[in-house]
Coordinates of C-alpha atoms in Angstrom, one line a residue:
Chain K
M1 CA -30.6 -49.6 -101.3
S2 CA -33.3 -52.0 -100.8
E3 CA -33.4 -55.5 -99.9
T4 CA -34.5 -57.4 -102.5
P5 CA -33.3 -56.9 -106.5
L6 CA -36.1 -54.1 -108.6
L7 CA -35.4 -57.1 -111.5
R8 CA -33.6 -60.7 -111.1
V9 CA -32.5 -62.3 -114.4
E10 CA -31.5 -66.0 -114.1
G11 CA -30.2 -68.0 -117.6
L12 CA -32.3 -66.8 -119.8
A13 CA -31.9 -68.3 -123.2
K14 CA -33.2 -66.9 -126.7
R15 CA -32.3 -68.8 -130.1
Y16 CA -33.5 -67.9 -133.8
G17 CA -33.4 -71.5 -135.1
A18 CA -30.3 -72.5 -134.7
L19 CA -28.2 -69.4 -133.5
K20 CA -28.6 -69.2 -130.0
A21 CA -29.2 -65.5 -129.5
V22 CA -29.2 -65.4 -125.7
D23 CA -27.3 -67.9 -124.2
G24 CA -28.0 -68.2 -120.3
V25 CA -27.7 -64.9 -119.2
S26 CA -28.1 -64.0 -115.8
F27 CA -27.8 -60.4 -113.7
D28 CA -29.9 -59.0 -110.8
L29 CA -31.1 -54.9 -111.4
W30 CA -31.3 -53.1 -108.0
P31 CA -32.9 -49.7 -107.5
G32 CA -31.5 -46.4 -108.9
E33 CA -28.6 -48.5 -110.9
V34 CA -27.9 -48.1 -114.6
L35 CA -26.9 -51.2 -115.8
A36 CA -25.0 -51.2 -119.5
V37 CA -24.7 -53.7 -121.8
V38 CA -22.1 -53.4 -124.3
G39 CA -21.0 -55.3 -127.4
E40 CA -20.6 -55.7 -131.0
S41 CA -24.0 -55.5 -132.9
G42 CA -25.2 -59.1 -133.2
S43 CA -23.9 -60.1 -130.0
G44 CA -27.6 -60.6 -128.3
K45 CA -27.6 -57.0 -126.5
S46 CA -30.8 -56.1 -128.4
T47 CA -32.2 -59.5 -128.0
L48 CA -31.8 -59.6 -124.4
L49 CA -33.5 -56.5 -123.9
G50 CA -36.6 -57.3 -125.8
C51 CA -37.2 -60.6 -124.1
V52 CA -36.1 -59.0 -120.3
A53 CA -39.4 -55.7 -121.2
G54 CA -41.4 -58.5 -122.2
L55 CA -41.3 -56.8 -125.9
A56 CA -40.2 -60.7 -127.2
E57 CA -40.3 -64.1 -126.4
S58 CA -37.7 -65.6 -124.2
D59 CA -37.4 -69.7 -124.4
A60 CA -36.1 -70.7 -121.0
G61 CA -35.1 -68.9 -117.8
S62 CA -36.7 -66.9 -115.3
I63 CA -37.1 -63.2 -115.5
S64 CA -38.7 -62.0 -111.7
Y65 CA -39.3 -57.7 -110.9
D66 CA -40.2 -56.6 -108.1
S67 CA -43.7 -54.3 -108.6
R68 CA -45.1 -51.6 -106.5
H69 CA -48.7 -53.3 -106.2
D70 CA -48.0 -56.4 -106.7
G71 CA -44.9 -57.7 -104.7
I72 CA -42.2 -60.1 -107.1
V73 CA -44.0 -61.6 -109.8
D74 CA -42.5 -64.0 -112.3
L75 CA -42.5 -61.6 -116.1
R76 CA -42.8 -64.8 -118.2
A77 CA -45.5 -66.2 -116.4
L78 CA -47.5 -63.1 -116.4
S79 CA -50.4 -62.2 -118.6
E80 CA -49.8 -60.3 -121.6
A81 CA -52.9 -57.8 -120.1
R82 CA -50.4 -57.5 -116.6
R83 CA -47.6 -57.0 -118.5
R84 CA -48.1 -54.5 -121.5
W85 CA -49.9 -52.4 -117.6
L86 CA -46.3 -52.9 -116.5
L87 CA -44.7 -51.8 -120.2
R88 CA -46.8 -48.2 -119.8
T89 CA -46.6 -47.6 -115.2
E90 CA -44.1 -48.6 -113.9
W91 CA -41.8 -49.2 -117.4
G92 CA -40.9 -47.4 -120.0
Y93 CA -39.3 -48.6 -123.6
V94 CA -37.1 -46.0 -125.3
H95 CA -36.4 -47.1 -128.7
Q96 CA -32.9 -46.7 -130.6
N97 CA -35.5 -44.7 -133.3
P98 CA -37.5 -42.1 -131.7
R99 CA -40.2 -42.7 -135.2
D100 CA -40.5 -46.8 -133.4
G101 CA -41.7 -44.7 -129.7
L102 CA -44.1 -41.8 -130.8
R103 CA -46.6 -41.1 -133.0
L104 CA -45.9 -39.4 -135.4
G105 CA -49.5 -38.0 -136.4
I106 CA -49.8 -37.1 -133.6
T107 CA -48.8 -33.9 -131.8
A108 CA -46.3 -34.1 -129.4
G109 CA -48.6 -33.1 -126.1
G110 CA -51.0 -36.4 -127.4
N111 CA -47.4 -38.3 -127.5
I112 CA -46.9 -37.4 -123.7
G113 CA -50.2 -38.0 -122.8
E114 CA -51.1 -40.8 -124.5
R115 CA -49.9 -43.3 -120.9
L116 CA -52.3 -40.7 -119.0
M117 CA -54.8 -41.4 -120.6
A118 CA -54.1 -44.8 -121.3
V119 CA -54.0 -45.6 -117.1
G120 CA -57.5 -43.4 -116.9
A121 CA -56.2 -39.6 -117.5
R122 CA -59.9 -38.0 -118.1
H123 CA -59.2 -34.7 -117.7
Y124 CA -58.4 -32.4 -120.8
G125 CA -56.5 -29.7 -118.4
R126 CA -54.9 -31.5 -116.5
I127 CA -53.1 -33.5 -118.7
R128 CA -52.3 -30.4 -121.0
E129 CA -50.4 -29.3 -117.8
E130 CA -48.4 -32.3 -117.3
A131 CA -47.7 -32.7 -120.9
Q132 CA -46.3 -28.5 -120.6
E133 CA -44.3 -29.8 -117.8
W134 CA -42.7 -32.5 -119.8
L135 CA -41.7 -30.8 -122.4
E136 CA -40.5 -27.9 -120.3
R137 CA -38.1 -30.7 -117.8
V138 CA -36.6 -32.7 -121.2
E139 CA -35.9 -28.7 -122.9
I140 CA -38.5 -28.5 -125.2
E141 CA -39.6 -25.0 -125.9
A142 CA -43.8 -25.0 -124.9
P143 CA -44.9 -23.7 -127.7
R144 CA -44.6 -26.7 -129.7
I145 CA -46.7 -28.9 -128.0
D146 CA -49.2 -28.8 -130.6
H147 CA -46.6 -30.2 -133.1
L148 CA -46.2 -33.2 -134.6
P149 CA -42.6 -34.6 -133.7
R150 CA -42.5 -35.0 -137.8
T151 CA -41.7 -31.3 -137.4
F152 CA -39.0 -32.5 -134.8
S153 CA -34.7 -32.4 -134.6
G154 CA -33.5 -35.5 -134.5
G155 CA -32.7 -34.7 -130.9
M156 CA -35.8 -33.1 -130.1
Q157 CA -37.9 -36.5 -131.1
Q158 CA -35.5 -38.7 -128.5
R159 CA -36.4 -36.2 -126.0
L160 CA -39.6 -36.0 -126.6
Q161 CA -39.6 -39.6 -126.5
I162 CA -38.1 -39.7 -122.8
A163 CA -40.6 -37.9 -122.2
R164 CA -43.5 -39.7 -123.2
N165 CA -42.0 -42.6 -121.3
L166 CA -41.0 -40.5 -118.0
V167 CA -44.8 -38.9 -117.9
S168 CA -46.6 -41.9 -116.4
R169 CA -43.1 -42.3 -113.4
P170 CA -41.7 -45.1 -114.0
R171 CA -39.3 -47.1 -112.1
L172 CA -37.3 -48.4 -114.5
I173 CA -36.3 -48.0 -118.1
F174 CA -35.0 -49.7 -121.0
M175 CA -33.5 -48.1 -123.3
D176 CA -32.1 -49.2 -126.5
E177 CA -29.1 -47.3 -128.3
P178 CA -31.0 -44.0 -127.4
T179 CA -28.3 -41.6 -128.4
G180 CA -27.6 -43.8 -131.6
G181 CA -27.7 -41.7 -134.9
L182 CA -27.2 -38.4 -133.9
D183 CA -24.5 -35.7 -133.5
V184 CA -21.9 -35.6 -130.9
S185 CA -22.9 -32.3 -129.3
V186 CA -26.3 -33.5 -129.7
Q187 CA -25.3 -36.5 -128.3
A188 CA -23.8 -34.8 -125.2
R189 CA -26.7 -32.8 -124.2
L190 CA -28.6 -35.7 -124.3
L191 CA -26.4 -37.9 -121.9
D192 CA -26.5 -35.0 -118.9
L193 CA -30.3 -34.5 -119.8
M194 CA -30.9 -38.2 -119.2
R195 CA -27.9 -38.7 -115.8
T196 CA -29.7 -35.5 -114.5
L197 CA -33.2 -37.0 -115.4
V198 CA -31.7 -40.4 -113.8
T199 CA -30.7 -39.0 -110.5
E200 CA -33.8 -36.8 -109.8
L201 CA -36.0 -39.6 -110.2
Q202 CA -34.1 -42.6 -109.1
L203 CA -34.4 -44.4 -112.0
S204 CA -33.5 -48.0 -112.6
V205 CA -32.1 -48.3 -116.3
I206 CA -30.6 -50.9 -118.3
I207 CA -29.3 -49.6 -121.1
V208 CA -27.8 -51.2 -124.6
T209 CA -25.5 -49.9 -126.3
H210 CA -22.5 -49.9 -128.6
D211 CA -20.8 -46.7 -127.6
L212 CA -18.3 -47.3 -124.5
A213 CA -18.3 -43.7 -123.7
V214 CA -22.2 -43.6 -123.4
A215 CA -22.1 -46.5 -120.8
R216 CA -19.2 -44.1 -118.9
L217 CA -21.2 -41.8 -118.4
L218 CA -24.2 -43.1 -117.5
S219 CA -24.0 -46.6 -116.2
H220 CA -22.7 -47.8 -113.1
R221 CA -22.5 -51.2 -113.8
M222 CA -21.2 -53.6 -117.0
M223 CA -22.0 -56.2 -119.3
V224 CA -19.9 -57.3 -121.7
M225 CA -21.7 -59.6 -124.4
Q226 CA -20.2 -61.8 -127.1
R227 CA -22.6 -64.1 -128.9
G228 CA -25.2 -64.5 -126.6
R229 CA -22.9 -64.7 -123.7
V230 CA -21.9 -62.2 -121.0
V231 CA -18.4 -62.2 -121.0
E232 CA -17.2 -59.6 -118.6
A233 CA -19.2 -57.8 -115.8
G234 CA -18.8 -55.7 -112.9
L235 CA -18.5 -52.1 -112.3
T236 CA -17.9 -50.1 -115.1
D237 CA -14.9 -47.8 -114.3
Q238 CA -13.1 -50.9 -113.2
I239 CA -13.9 -52.6 -116.9
L240 CA -12.9 -49.6 -118.7
D241 CA -10.3 -49.2 -117.1
D242 CA -8.9 -52.8 -116.5
P243 CA -10.4 -55.3 -118.4
Q244 CA -10.2 -58.7 -118.0
H245 CA -11.3 -60.7 -121.1
S246 CA -9.5 -60.2 -124.1
Y247 CA -12.9 -59.3 -125.6
S248 CA -13.5 -56.4 -122.9
Q249 CA -9.6 -55.6 -123.9
L250 CA -10.4 -55.0 -128.0
L251 CA -13.7 -53.1 -127.2
V252 CA -11.5 -50.7 -124.8
A253 CA -8.7 -50.8 -127.2
S254 CA -10.4 -50.0 -130.1
I255 CA -12.0 -46.7 -129.3
L256 CA -10.4 -43.7 -130.8
Q257 CA -8.5 -41.8 -128.6
G258 CA -8.8 -37.9 -129.0
Chain N
M1 CA -87.3 -57.0 -167.6
S2 CA -91.3 -56.9 -166.2
A3 CA -91.1 -57.5 -162.3
A4 CA -94.7 -59.6 -163.3
T5 CA -93.2 -62.5 -166.3
N6 CA -90.6 -63.0 -162.9
I7 CA -92.8 -63.2 -160.4
D8 CA -93.8 -66.2 -158.7
G9 CA -97.0 -67.5 -156.6
G10 CA -95.6 -66.8 -153.6
G11 CA -94.7 -62.9 -154.7
T12 CA -91.2 -63.9 -155.0
L13 CA -89.1 -63.9 -157.7
A14 CA -88.5 -67.2 -159.4
G15 CA -85.3 -69.0 -158.4
Y16 CA -84.0 -67.4 -156.0
N17 CA -84.2 -68.2 -152.1
F18 CA -86.6 -66.0 -149.8
A19 CA -85.0 -62.8 -149.4
Y20 CA -82.0 -63.0 -152.1
L21 CA -79.9 -65.1 -149.6
D22 CA -79.7 -69.2 -149.5
E23 CA -80.9 -70.6 -146.0
Q24 CA -77.1 -71.8 -144.8
T25 CA -75.8 -68.5 -145.4
K26 CA -78.7 -66.9 -143.4
R27 CA -77.8 -69.3 -140.2
M28 CA -74.2 -68.6 -140.4
I29 CA -75.1 -64.5 -140.4
R30 CA -77.4 -65.9 -137.6
R31 CA -75.4 -67.4 -135.9
A32 CA -72.8 -64.2 -136.1
L33 CA -75.9 -62.3 -134.8
L34 CA -76.4 -64.7 -131.7
K35 CA -72.5 -64.0 -130.9
A36 CA -72.7 -60.4 -131.2
V37 CA -75.9 -59.6 -128.9
A38 CA -74.5 -62.6 -126.1
I39 CA -71.1 -59.5 -126.1
P40 CA -72.7 -56.1 -126.8
G41 CA -70.0 -54.2 -129.0
Y42 CA -67.6 -56.9 -130.2
Q43 CA -67.4 -57.4 -133.8
V44 CA -67.9 -60.6 -134.7
P45 CA -66.4 -61.8 -138.0
F46 CA -69.0 -63.3 -141.0
A47 CA -68.6 -64.7 -144.4
S48 CA -69.7 -61.9 -145.9
R49 CA -71.0 -62.9 -149.5
D50 CA -71.3 -60.5 -152.1
M51 CA -74.4 -59.1 -153.0
P52 CA -76.6 -57.9 -155.9
L53 CA -75.2 -54.0 -155.2
P54 CA -71.5 -52.2 -154.5
Y55 CA -69.7 -52.3 -151.3
G56 CA -70.2 -49.0 -149.4
W57 CA -73.9 -49.1 -150.3
G58 CA -75.1 -51.3 -147.7
T59 CA -73.9 -54.9 -148.4
G60 CA -73.5 -56.1 -144.7
G61 CA -77.3 -54.0 -143.8
I62 CA -78.7 -56.0 -146.8
Q63 CA -77.4 -59.4 -145.4
V64 CA -78.4 -58.9 -142.0
T65 CA -81.2 -57.6 -143.1
A66 CA -81.5 -61.0 -144.8
A67 CA -81.1 -63.0 -142.4
C68 CA -84.0 -61.2 -139.6
I69 CA -86.7 -60.7 -142.0
G70 CA -89.8 -62.6 -141.8
Q71 CA -92.8 -62.6 -143.8
E72 CA -95.2 -60.7 -141.7
D73 CA -92.3 -58.4 -140.8
V74 CA -92.5 -54.4 -142.5
L75 CA -89.6 -52.9 -143.7
K76 CA -88.3 -49.2 -143.7
V77 CA -85.1 -48.3 -145.0
I78 CA -83.5 -45.0 -144.7
D79 CA -80.1 -43.3 -146.9
Q80 CA -79.8 -39.9 -143.9
G81 CA -82.9 -40.4 -142.9
A82 CA -84.4 -40.2 -146.3
D83 CA -87.0 -42.8 -147.2
D84 CA -86.7 -41.3 -150.8
T85 CA -82.8 -41.5 -151.8
T86 CA -81.9 -44.0 -154.0
N87 CA -80.0 -46.5 -152.4
A88 CA -83.2 -46.3 -149.1
V89 CA -85.1 -46.6 -152.7
S90 CA -83.4 -49.5 -154.8
I91 CA -83.2 -51.4 -151.3
R92 CA -86.8 -51.2 -150.5
R93 CA -87.5 -52.9 -154.0
F94 CA -85.1 -55.4 -153.3
F95 CA -87.2 -56.6 -150.3
A96 CA -90.2 -55.7 -151.9
T97 CA -89.2 -58.3 -154.6
T98 CA -87.0 -60.6 -153.4
A99 CA -89.0 -61.3 -150.2
G100 CA -92.4 -59.9 -151.2
V101 CA -92.5 -58.5 -147.5
A102 CA -94.5 -55.0 -147.0
T103 CA -92.6 -51.7 -147.0
T104 CA -93.3 -48.5 -145.1
E105 CA -92.1 -44.7 -145.1
R106 CA -93.5 -44.3 -141.8
T107 CA -91.3 -45.6 -138.7
V108 CA -93.8 -47.1 -136.2
E109 CA -95.1 -49.0 -138.8
A110 CA -91.8 -50.8 -139.4
S111 CA -90.8 -53.5 -137.8
I112 CA -87.0 -53.8 -139.5
I113 CA -85.6 -50.4 -140.4
Q114 CA -82.4 -50.6 -142.1
T115 CA -80.6 -47.1 -142.3
R116 CA -77.5 -45.3 -143.0
H117 CA -76.4 -43.0 -141.5
R118 CA -79.6 -41.6 -138.7
I119 CA -81.7 -43.5 -136.4
P120 CA -85.1 -42.4 -136.6
E121 CA -85.9 -39.2 -134.3
K122 CA -89.2 -40.7 -133.1
P123 CA -88.3 -43.1 -130.4
L124 CA -88.5 -46.4 -131.7
T125 CA -90.0 -49.6 -129.5
E126 CA -89.5 -52.5 -128.4
G127 CA -89.9 -55.7 -130.7
Q128 CA -88.2 -53.1 -133.6
I129 CA -85.4 -54.2 -135.3
L130 CA -82.6 -51.6 -136.4
V131 CA -79.6 -52.5 -139.3
Y132 CA -76.9 -50.1 -139.5
Q133 CA -74.7 -50.6 -142.5
V134 CA -70.8 -50.1 -141.8
P135 CA -68.6 -48.8 -143.8
I136 CA -65.6 -48.9 -141.3
P137 CA -66.6 -50.8 -138.0
E138 CA -63.2 -50.1 -136.2
P139 CA -62.7 -47.4 -134.1
L140 CA -59.7 -47.9 -133.7
R141 CA -58.8 -47.8 -137.4
F142 CA -56.8 -44.3 -138.5
L143 CA -54.9 -44.9 -135.2
E144 CA -54.0 -48.6 -135.6
P145 CA -53.2 -50.0 -138.8
R146 CA -52.5 -53.3 -138.3
E147 CA -56.0 -55.6 -137.4
R148 CA -53.9 -57.9 -135.2
E149 CA -53.2 -55.0 -133.1
T150 CA -56.5 -53.6 -132.8
R151 CA -57.9 -56.6 -131.8
K152 CA -55.3 -57.4 -128.7
L153 CA -56.6 -53.6 -128.0
H154 CA -59.8 -55.1 -127.8
A155 CA -58.9 -58.4 -126.0
L156 CA -57.1 -56.2 -123.2
A157 CA -59.7 -53.0 -123.1
D158 CA -56.3 -50.7 -124.0
Y159 CA -58.0 -47.6 -125.1
G160 CA -56.1 -44.9 -124.1
V161 CA -55.1 -43.8 -127.8
M162 CA -59.1 -43.6 -128.3
H163 CA -58.8 -40.5 -126.2
V164 CA -55.5 -39.5 -127.5
R165 CA -57.8 -39.2 -130.8
L166 CA -60.1 -36.4 -129.0
Y167 CA -57.0 -35.0 -127.0
E168 CA -56.2 -33.8 -130.8
D169 CA -59.1 -32.5 -131.6
I170 CA -59.3 -30.3 -128.4
A171 CA -55.4 -29.6 -129.0
R172 CA -55.9 -28.1 -132.9
L173 CA -59.5 -26.7 -132.9
G174 CA -60.4 -26.0 -128.6
R175 CA -63.2 -28.8 -128.6
I176 CA -64.1 -32.4 -130.2
A177 CA -64.8 -31.9 -133.6
T178 CA -65.4 -35.1 -133.7
S179 CA -69.5 -35.3 -135.3
Y180 CA -69.7 -38.4 -136.9
S181 CA -68.7 -41.9 -136.0
Y182 CA -68.4 -40.9 -132.4
P183 CA -66.7 -43.4 -130.3
V184 CA -68.6 -45.0 -128.0
L185 CA -68.3 -47.7 -124.6
V186 CA -70.9 -50.7 -124.8
N187 CA -72.0 -52.0 -122.0
D188 CA -69.0 -50.6 -120.3
R189 CA -66.9 -53.4 -121.8
Y190 CA -65.9 -52.4 -125.5
V191 CA -65.4 -49.4 -127.3
M192 CA -67.3 -49.2 -130.9
S193 CA -67.9 -46.8 -133.5
P194 CA -71.3 -46.7 -134.1
S195 CA -70.9 -46.4 -138.3
P196 CA -70.8 -42.8 -139.4
I197 CA -74.4 -41.7 -137.7
P198 CA -74.1 -38.5 -136.4
K199 CA -72.8 -37.8 -132.6
F200 CA -76.3 -36.5 -132.6
D201 CA -78.0 -39.7 -132.4
N202 CA -75.1 -41.2 -129.9
P203 CA -77.3 -40.7 -127.1
K204 CA -80.8 -42.7 -128.7
M205 CA -78.6 -45.4 -128.4
H206 CA -78.4 -46.0 -125.0
M207 CA -80.5 -48.1 -123.7
N208 CA -82.8 -48.1 -126.6
P209 CA -86.1 -50.6 -126.3
A210 CA -84.9 -52.3 -129.9
L211 CA -82.7 -54.2 -130.9
Q212 CA -79.3 -52.3 -132.5
L213 CA -77.5 -55.0 -135.1
F214 CA -75.0 -54.0 -136.9
G215 CA -73.3 -55.5 -140.8
A216 CA -70.5 -54.0 -142.7
G217 CA -70.4 -56.4 -145.6
R218 CA -67.2 -55.4 -146.9
E219 CA -65.0 -56.1 -143.7
K220 CA -67.1 -59.0 -143.1
R221 CA -68.0 -58.1 -139.2
I222 CA -71.1 -57.6 -137.6
Y223 CA -71.9 -56.5 -134.3
A224 CA -75.1 -55.3 -132.5
I225 CA -76.3 -54.1 -129.2
P226 CA -79.2 -55.6 -127.5
P227 CA -82.4 -53.7 -126.7
F228 CA -81.8 -51.6 -123.1
T229 CA -78.0 -51.3 -123.0
K230 CA -75.4 -48.8 -121.9
V231 CA -74.0 -46.8 -124.5
V232 CA -71.3 -44.3 -123.7
S233 CA -70.2 -42.0 -125.1
L234 CA -66.4 -41.0 -125.3
D235 CA -65.1 -37.5 -123.6
F236 CA -62.8 -35.5 -121.0
E237 CA -64.6 -34.1 -118.0
D238 CA -63.6 -31.0 -119.2
H239 CA -64.6 -31.2 -122.2
P240 CA -67.8 -33.4 -122.4
F241 CA -70.0 -34.8 -124.7
E242 CA -72.2 -32.5 -127.0
I243 CA -74.8 -32.9 -129.6
Q244 CA -75.2 -30.6 -132.4
K245 CA -77.1 -27.6 -131.8
W246 CA -78.7 -25.4 -134.7
D247 CA -80.1 -21.5 -135.3
E248 CA -82.7 -22.5 -136.7
P249 CA -85.6 -24.3 -136.9
C250 CA -86.5 -26.9 -139.8
A251 CA -87.8 -24.3 -142.5
I252 CA -90.3 -27.4 -144.0
C253 CA -92.0 -28.5 -140.8
G254 CA -90.4 -26.0 -137.9
A255 CA -89.0 -28.9 -135.4
T256 CA -86.0 -27.0 -133.8
G257 CA -85.2 -30.3 -131.5
S258 CA -84.2 -32.7 -134.7
Y259 CA -81.3 -33.3 -137.1
L260 CA -80.9 -30.6 -139.9
D261 CA -79.5 -31.0 -143.4
E262 CA -78.1 -27.7 -144.9
V263 CA -79.6 -27.2 -148.1
V264 CA -77.9 -25.0 -151.3
T265 CA -81.1 -23.7 -153.0
D266 CA -79.2 -22.1 -155.6
D267 CA -76.4 -20.2 -157.0
A268 CA -76.4 -17.0 -155.3
G269 CA -75.7 -18.7 -152.0
N270 CA -79.0 -19.3 -150.1
R271 CA -79.8 -21.9 -148.2
M272 CA -82.2 -23.7 -146.1
F273 CA -82.3 -25.9 -142.9
C274 CA -84.6 -29.2 -143.2
C275 CA -85.5 -32.0 -141.0
S276 CA -82.9 -35.0 -142.6
D277 CA -85.7 -37.5 -141.3
T278 CA -88.3 -37.1 -143.8
D279 CA -91.4 -39.2 -142.7
H280 CA -90.6 -37.2 -138.9
C281 CA -90.7 -34.0 -141.6
A282 CA -94.3 -35.0 -143.3
E283 CA -95.7 -36.5 -140.7
R284 CA -95.3 -33.3 -138.3
V285 CA -96.4 -31.2 -141.5
A286 CA -99.0 -33.6 -141.8
A287 CA -100.3 -32.9 -138.3
G288 CA -100.4 -29.1 -139.2
E289 CA -97.3 -28.3 -137.7
G290 CA -94.8 -25.7 -139.8
P291 CA -92.8 -22.5 -139.7
G292 CA -96.3 -20.6 -139.5
A293 CA -98.0 -23.0 -137.4
G294 CA -96.4 -22.5 -134.2
E295 CA -93.6 -24.3 -132.4
S296 CA -94.5 -27.4 -130.9
R297 CA -91.2 -29.3 -130.2

């Protein structure tokens, strides 16, 4: 592991009127690390993710990111042009609903190729080759490259969305409930795939989920959020096996035992 | 209504200002035009007025022409390259009545040419103004329906999605099938829709000595390409930009290098191909060219 964290968040806050959606959250994310943010609906997990990824404006705090070319940058002070550039080169954002992250009227190949074209790829053959390769890696059959995503099943759409994000070789992926809305067997397959890709590509990931099983399978570290605050943070196994905060205890206790 | 009773001593319609629009409106349009010329390819919003013809018939072009035209100007109006179609005839007559300017069907004689769908075949010269009637000025519109978002994409020059459109063409049809309103990059900065001209005419916009003005009345946008500006049609390295080609020459004048219209001639499925630019065609016929007269171009 390197000397500096990839991402350092300090005292991040976001209000919606009187409501403190995110209230003074701080954490470090190291290269190659998977951090899970768990908590019930409305605890501020998704808002936190949106603020860090620059999709929503935050009100206070600092977010510094160690970028490939410019060294450490302050994301809150970064121009929108640079932030969008990061978002389509060094980052990826996997939405809960693949329809938010895909262009449904564009073929699977076009969806994967968009990022490449956005950073200047102008050779159709090579763009297509790369799209083909990524389809294979996310286990979608090659002939479906010219099909529209709306003809895909929910699990395939989600895998396509992941491929579309990974094609630009990002270092940091934001995931917002990537397995939500999928049935259990599809979930298991997707989780398996994500774990393989994360290890192979040495990705750093922040994954927001309310599903503790997802957190246990994928993440190294975990943060438990309640009403906009982090109530407990630490190694995933540690928190799940020996939760300290009463709310974490409640979460762990509420898992259905098979 | 007889025209004679309504025309005052100056040769224009009584009660109306020169070229129909009032001077304040013309000034407003000229300010937008100046900004458009200063930032080639950038869409300048303007307060488009109601005109005495329906949207889609050239309200944007007519306002731009009205703001530019002077008493000395000679106006030519074409619709699909033809001078004698309804729209072209009525717009030409509109300015003859409201501004009393001379009109022509000859490209070389015109100082202002208002056009829908075509750039004349005869190369334009310095000092001429080409006014386009534009239905949908936003090249990103079909990919991104939100105006807020398309403006942001233009501001940040975030044009990856434009190539996605061309990618889709090749993926589905094996080639770039977009044949009109083919997107261009103007002056290495703004992606622009050249209105519905066929891509055959795209290369003519590049380094053209004439001033090119685009008016979209319904969408309330004006944009421009100043003379001698770089205009590049978007493409892929392995699928370069190409213009349309025809297997046969024009059936009337025998031209091979001009844009041809396919005309159905009877109920038996017979058809012919002839120049869409009627002035160009007529000139060649007058000069003794034709299918029987041998080939010159």
